[in-house]
Short mmCIF file of C-alpha atoms in Angstrom, two decimals:
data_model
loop_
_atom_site.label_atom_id
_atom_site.label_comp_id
_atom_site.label_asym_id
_atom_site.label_seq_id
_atom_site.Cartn_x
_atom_site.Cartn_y
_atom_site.Cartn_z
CA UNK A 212 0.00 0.00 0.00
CA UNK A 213 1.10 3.18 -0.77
CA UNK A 214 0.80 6.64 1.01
CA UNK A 215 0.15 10.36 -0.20
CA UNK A 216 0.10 13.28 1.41
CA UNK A 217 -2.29 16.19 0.36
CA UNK A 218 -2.26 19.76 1.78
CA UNK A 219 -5.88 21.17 1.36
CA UNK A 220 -7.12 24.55 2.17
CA UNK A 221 -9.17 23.98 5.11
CA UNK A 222 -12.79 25.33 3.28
CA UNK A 223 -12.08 22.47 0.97
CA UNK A 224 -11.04 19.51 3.38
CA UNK A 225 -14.81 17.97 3.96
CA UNK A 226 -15.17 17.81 0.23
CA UNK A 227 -11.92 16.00 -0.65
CA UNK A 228 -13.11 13.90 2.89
CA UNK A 229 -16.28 12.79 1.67
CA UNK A 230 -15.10 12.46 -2.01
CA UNK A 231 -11.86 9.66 -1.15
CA UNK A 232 -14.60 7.79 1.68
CA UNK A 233 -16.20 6.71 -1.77
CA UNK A 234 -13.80 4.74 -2.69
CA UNK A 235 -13.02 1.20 -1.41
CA UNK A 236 -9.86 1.07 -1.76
CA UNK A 237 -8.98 4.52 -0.20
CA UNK A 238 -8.00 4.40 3.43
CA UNK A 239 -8.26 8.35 4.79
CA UNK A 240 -6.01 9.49 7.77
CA UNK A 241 -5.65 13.07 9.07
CA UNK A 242 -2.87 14.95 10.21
CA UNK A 243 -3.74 18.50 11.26
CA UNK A 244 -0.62 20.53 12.03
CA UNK A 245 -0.86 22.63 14.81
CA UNK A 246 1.03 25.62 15.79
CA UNK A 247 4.05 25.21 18.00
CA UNK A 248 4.58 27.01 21.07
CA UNK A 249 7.17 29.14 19.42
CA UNK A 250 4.53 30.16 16.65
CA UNK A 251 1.95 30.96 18.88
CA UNK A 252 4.26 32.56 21.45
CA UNK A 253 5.05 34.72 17.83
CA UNK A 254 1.45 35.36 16.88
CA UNK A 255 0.69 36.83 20.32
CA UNK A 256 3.93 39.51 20.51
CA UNK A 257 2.51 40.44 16.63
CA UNK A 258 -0.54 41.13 18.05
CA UNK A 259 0.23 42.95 20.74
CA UNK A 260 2.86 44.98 18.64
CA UNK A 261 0.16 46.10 16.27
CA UNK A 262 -2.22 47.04 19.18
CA UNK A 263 0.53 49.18 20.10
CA UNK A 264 0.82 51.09 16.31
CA UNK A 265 -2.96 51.40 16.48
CA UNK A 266 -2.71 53.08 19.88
CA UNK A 267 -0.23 55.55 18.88
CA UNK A 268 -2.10 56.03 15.30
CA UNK A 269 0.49 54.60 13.00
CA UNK A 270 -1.79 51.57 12.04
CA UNK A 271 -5.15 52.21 10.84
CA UNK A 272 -8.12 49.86 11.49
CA UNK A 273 -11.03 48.96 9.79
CA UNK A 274 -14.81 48.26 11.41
CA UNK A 275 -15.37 44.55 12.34
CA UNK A 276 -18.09 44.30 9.86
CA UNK A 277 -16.04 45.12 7.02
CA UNK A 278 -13.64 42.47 8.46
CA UNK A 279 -16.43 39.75 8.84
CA UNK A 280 -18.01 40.53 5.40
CA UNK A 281 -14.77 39.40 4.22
CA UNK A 282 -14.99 35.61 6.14
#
């Protein structure tokens, strides 16, 4: 048996899912990756960095509907 690994966007994962479950001969397994600590550790001092620029005025925002219209 062979294996293959497939990166999928993550809107698209329960359609590539349901699609290979079709198949007999398809075995599916899934890996999701997590962040490490590092990353997160990362995400959170980029965050907190650009609450700082928005503070001071150097980083404009935008209104959270405009921002969920987008999702």
């Amino acid at each position: 048996m062979a294996t293959l690994t497939v990166e999928v966007e993550d809107n698209e994962l329960n359609f590539l899912r349901d699609l290979l479950k079709r198949f007999p001969f398809v075995r599916v397994s899934e890996e999701i990756e997590d962040d490490s600590d590092e990353e997160v550790r990362a995400n959170i001092r980029e965050g907190v960095r650009q609450m700082d620029l928005v503070e001071e005025g150097s980083l404009q925002t935008r209104p959270a509907r405009e921002f969920l219209k987008e999702l």
